[in-house]
Amino acid sequence: MATSPAASATKPARARAARLSATGWAEAALDLIAEQGVSAVAVEPLARRLGVTKGSFYWHFPSRDALLVAALELWERMEEETVFGQLEAVADPRERLRALFSMVAREYKTHIIYSELLKALDHPAVQPVIGRVSERRLDYLTASFRQAGLGRDDARNRARLAYSAYVGFLQLNLQLKQTRMQHDEFDNYVEHMMTTLIPPTA
């Protein structure tokens, strides 16, 4: 059976649309969140940025909100794989905490995304993600402080203190509209945090 010209043209168009994966769209949405916030995520500007048509978007997602959910889930997975996943090999809990603090301190894009999500906590897709991420981070810190020798209550309180210092630092920079610290100054701050929060060897 002969194929109509219209059908022949449709197949390459669908193939081009499918080449840009759902992950590619989610990554682009995360970039936009980091640059302009959650409210900036929209189909048309993302399509222009990626050099594709809106048809590529609708090949993977039924709506803008579905893309936002996929982007936030990707952000969660990236954290689990690149942060927590890499730390599994560090057996000593104090060294693991030092590695965690050092690694997180240099994940600048993650800080910006987190800060932008904090601004959008009233969005129904954002609040559950922030809740899960925060609880997972607190649980991980608590377990590490417990393994470093602190009692249950002290470990949980130290975890809260460490996480509050992280969130507070981000919020302070936002409120004061501060740019990133100079390299040496920031390294000194991170070292002070580690010395203050990580229990010394008994």
Short mmCIF file of C-alpha atoms in Angstrom, two decimals:
data_model
loop_
_atom_site.label_atom_id
_atom_site.label_comp_id
_atom_site.label_asym_id
_atom_site.label_seq_id
_atom_site.Cartn_x
_atom_site.Cartn_y
_atom_site.Cartn_z
CA MET A 1 0.00 0.00 0.00
CA ALA A 2 1.30 3.47 -0.91
CA THR A 3 1.99 5.93 1.87
CA SER A 4 0.57 9.41 1.50
CA PRO A 5 2.98 12.40 1.42
CA ALA A 6 1.38 13.77 4.58
CA ALA A 7 1.97 10.53 6.47
CA SER A 8 5.56 10.38 5.21
CA ALA A 9 6.19 13.90 6.50
CA THR A 10 4.60 13.14 9.85
CA LYS A 11 6.93 10.26 10.68
CA PRO A 12 10.19 12.28 10.52
CA ALA A 13 8.53 15.07 12.50
CA ARG A 14 7.53 12.62 15.23
CA ALA A 15 11.02 11.12 15.21
CA ARG A 16 12.60 14.57 15.67
CA ALA A 17 10.20 15.33 18.50
CA ALA A 18 11.01 12.05 20.23
CA ARG A 19 14.78 12.63 19.98
CA LEU A 20 14.61 15.27 22.69
CA SER A 21 13.96 13.04 25.66
CA ALA A 22 11.69 13.75 28.59
CA THR A 23 14.87 14.02 30.68
CA GLY A 24 16.20 16.67 28.32
CA TRP A 25 13.06 18.73 28.88
CA ALA A 26 13.30 18.21 32.66
CA GLU A 27 16.95 19.30 32.69
CA ALA A 28 16.08 22.43 30.73
CA ALA A 29 13.25 23.18 33.18
CA LEU A 30 15.70 22.88 36.10
CA ASP A 31 18.06 25.31 34.36
CA LEU A 32 15.20 27.76 33.98
CA ILE A 33 14.20 27.36 37.65
CA ALA A 34 17.79 28.14 38.67
CA GLU A 35 17.85 31.24 36.47
CA GLN A 36 14.36 32.68 36.88
CA GLY A 37 12.35 30.64 39.38
CA VAL A 38 9.49 28.15 39.24
CA SER A 39 7.02 30.57 37.68
CA ALA A 40 9.28 30.97 34.62
CA VAL A 41 8.84 27.33 33.57
CA ALA A 42 6.63 27.44 30.49
CA VAL A 43 6.44 25.43 27.29
CA GLU A 44 7.09 28.12 24.66
CA PRO A 45 10.25 29.68 26.14
CA LEU A 46 11.68 26.24 26.81
CA ALA A 47 10.95 25.12 23.24
CA ARG A 48 12.72 28.23 21.90
CA ARG A 49 15.68 27.62 24.18
CA LEU A 50 15.94 24.00 23.06
CA GLY A 51 15.39 24.80 19.39
CA VAL A 52 12.35 22.56 19.01
CA THR A 53 8.62 22.96 18.49
CA LYS A 54 5.96 22.65 21.16
CA GLY A 55 5.08 19.33 19.55
CA SER A 56 8.26 17.91 21.05
CA PHE A 57 7.01 18.87 24.50
CA TYR A 58 3.58 17.31 24.04
CA TRP A 59 5.23 14.14 22.79
CA HIS A 60 6.44 13.60 26.38
CA PHE A 61 4.20 15.64 28.70
CA PRO A 62 0.47 16.39 28.84
CA SER A 63 0.94 19.73 30.61
CA ARG A 64 3.35 22.25 32.04
CA ASP A 65 2.67 20.96 35.55
CA ALA A 66 3.64 17.45 34.47
CA LEU A 67 6.98 18.84 33.26
CA LEU A 68 7.50 20.64 36.55
CA VAL A 69 6.87 17.43 38.48
CA ALA A 70 9.34 15.56 36.24
CA ALA A 71 11.97 18.30 36.75
CA LEU A 72 11.60 18.17 40.53
CA GLU A 73 11.76 14.37 40.55
CA LEU A 74 14.94 14.59 38.47
CA TRP A 75 16.42 17.03 40.98
CA GLU A 76 15.64 14.57 43.78
CA ARG A 77 17.25 11.66 41.90
CA MET A 78 20.34 13.69 41.07
CA GLU A 79 20.85 14.49 44.73
CA GLU A 80 20.46 10.87 45.79
CA GLU A 81 22.90 9.67 43.12
CA THR A 82 25.54 12.41 43.15
CA VAL A 83 25.58 13.22 46.87
CA PHE A 84 24.32 10.34 48.99
CA GLY A 85 25.39 7.71 46.47
CA GLN A 86 29.02 8.87 46.43
CA LEU A 87 29.23 8.98 50.21
CA GLU A 88 28.32 5.32 50.68
CA ALA A 89 31.96 4.36 50.16
CA VAL A 90 33.17 6.51 53.09
CA ALA A 91 33.18 4.18 56.08
CA ASP A 92 34.24 6.59 58.83
CA PRO A 93 31.19 8.70 59.87
CA ARG A 94 33.24 11.82 60.66
CA GLU A 95 35.01 11.66 57.31
CA ARG A 96 31.63 11.05 55.67
CA LEU A 97 30.23 14.21 57.28
CA ARG A 98 33.28 16.20 56.17
CA ALA A 99 32.88 14.85 52.64
CA LEU A 100 29.17 15.70 52.72
CA PHE A 101 29.77 19.27 53.89
CA SER A 102 32.54 19.81 51.34
CA MET A 103 30.53 18.35 48.47
CA VAL A 104 27.32 20.22 49.27
CA ALA A 105 29.23 23.48 49.69
CA ARG A 106 30.30 23.32 46.06
CA GLU A 107 26.97 22.30 44.52
CA TYR A 108 26.11 25.90 43.61
CA LYS A 109 23.34 25.10 41.13
CA THR A 110 21.60 22.87 43.67
CA HIS A 111 21.68 25.75 46.20
CA ILE A 112 20.04 28.09 43.71
CA ILE A 113 17.35 25.58 42.76
CA TYR A 114 16.61 24.89 46.42
CA SER A 115 16.38 28.62 47.15
CA GLU A 116 13.96 29.11 44.26
CA LEU A 117 11.83 26.20 45.44
CA LEU A 118 11.64 27.73 48.92
CA LYS A 119 10.13 30.82 47.30
CA ALA A 120 7.45 28.65 45.69
CA LEU A 121 6.37 26.49 48.64
CA ASP A 122 2.73 27.33 47.99
CA HIS A 123 2.88 25.48 44.65
CA PRO A 124 1.26 22.03 45.00
CA ALA A 125 4.10 20.33 43.10
CA VAL A 126 6.86 21.98 45.11
CA GLN A 127 5.81 21.50 48.73
CA PRO A 128 5.88 17.66 48.73
CA VAL A 129 9.31 17.64 47.09
CA ILE A 130 10.81 20.06 49.61
CA GLY A 131 9.25 18.00 52.39
CA ARG A 132 10.75 14.73 51.12
CA VAL A 133 14.16 16.23 50.42
CA SER A 134 14.38 17.97 53.80
CA GLU A 135 13.31 14.87 55.70
CA ARG A 136 15.78 12.69 53.82
CA ARG A 137 18.62 15.15 54.48
CA LEU A 138 17.75 15.36 58.18
CA ASP A 139 17.55 11.58 58.48
CA TYR A 140 20.92 11.17 56.76
CA LEU A 141 22.56 13.76 59.00
CA THR A 142 21.00 12.24 62.11
CA ALA A 143 22.25 8.76 61.21
CA SER A 144 25.74 10.07 60.50
CA PHE A 145 25.92 12.00 63.77
CA ARG A 146 24.69 8.90 65.62
CA GLN A 147 27.43 6.84 63.99
CA ALA A 148 29.92 9.54 64.99
CA GLY A 149 29.09 8.89 68.64
CA LEU A 150 26.24 11.23 69.56
CA GLY A 151 23.16 10.02 71.44
CA ARG A 152 19.80 9.85 69.70
CA ASP A 153 18.50 13.25 70.84
CA ASP A 154 21.84 14.99 70.43
CA ALA A 155 22.24 13.55 66.94
CA ARG A 156 18.80 14.76 65.87
CA ASN A 157 19.41 18.21 67.33
CA ARG A 158 22.84 18.43 65.68
CA ALA A 159 21.25 17.42 62.38
CA ARG A 160 18.65 20.18 62.76
CA LEU A 161 21.38 22.68 63.59
CA ALA A 162 23.47 21.68 60.57
CA TYR A 163 20.51 21.80 58.21
CA SER A 164 19.30 25.10 59.66
CA ALA A 165 22.76 26.55 59.08
CA TYR A 166 22.58 25.46 55.44
CA VAL A 167 19.09 26.85 54.82
CA GLY A 168 19.81 30.00 56.82
CA PHE A 169 22.98 30.68 54.84
CA LEU A 170 21.05 30.48 51.58
CA GLN A 171 18.25 32.69 52.89
CA LEU A 172 20.69 35.26 54.26
CA ASN A 173 22.40 35.55 50.89
CA LEU A 174 19.02 36.00 49.21
CA GLN A 175 17.84 38.64 51.68
CA LEU A 176 21.08 40.61 51.51
CA LYS A 177 21.35 40.06 47.74
CA GLN A 178 24.91 38.90 48.26
CA THR A 179 26.99 37.40 45.51
CA ARG A 180 29.04 34.30 46.15
CA MET A 181 31.81 34.60 48.73
CA GLN A 182 35.40 34.82 47.61
CA HIS A 183 36.97 31.37 47.38
CA ASP A 184 39.22 31.61 50.46
CA GLU A 185 36.51 33.24 52.59
CA PHE A 186 34.00 30.55 51.69
CA ASP A 187 36.48 27.74 52.33
CA ASN A 188 37.18 29.21 55.77
CA TYR A 189 33.45 29.36 56.49
CA VAL A 190 32.92 25.72 55.47
CA GLU A 191 35.90 24.62 57.57
CA HIS A 192 34.48 26.52 60.56
CA MET A 193 31.13 24.78 60.06
CA MET A 194 32.76 21.37 59.99
CA THR A 195 34.89 22.04 63.05
CA THR A 196 31.86 23.34 64.95
CA LEU A 197 29.35 20.65 64.00
CA ILE A 198 31.29 17.41 63.52
CA PRO A 199 32.06 15.68 66.84
CA PRO A 200 35.78 15.24 67.53
CA THR A 201 37.29 11.78 67.71
CA ALA A 202 36.83 10.39 71.20
#
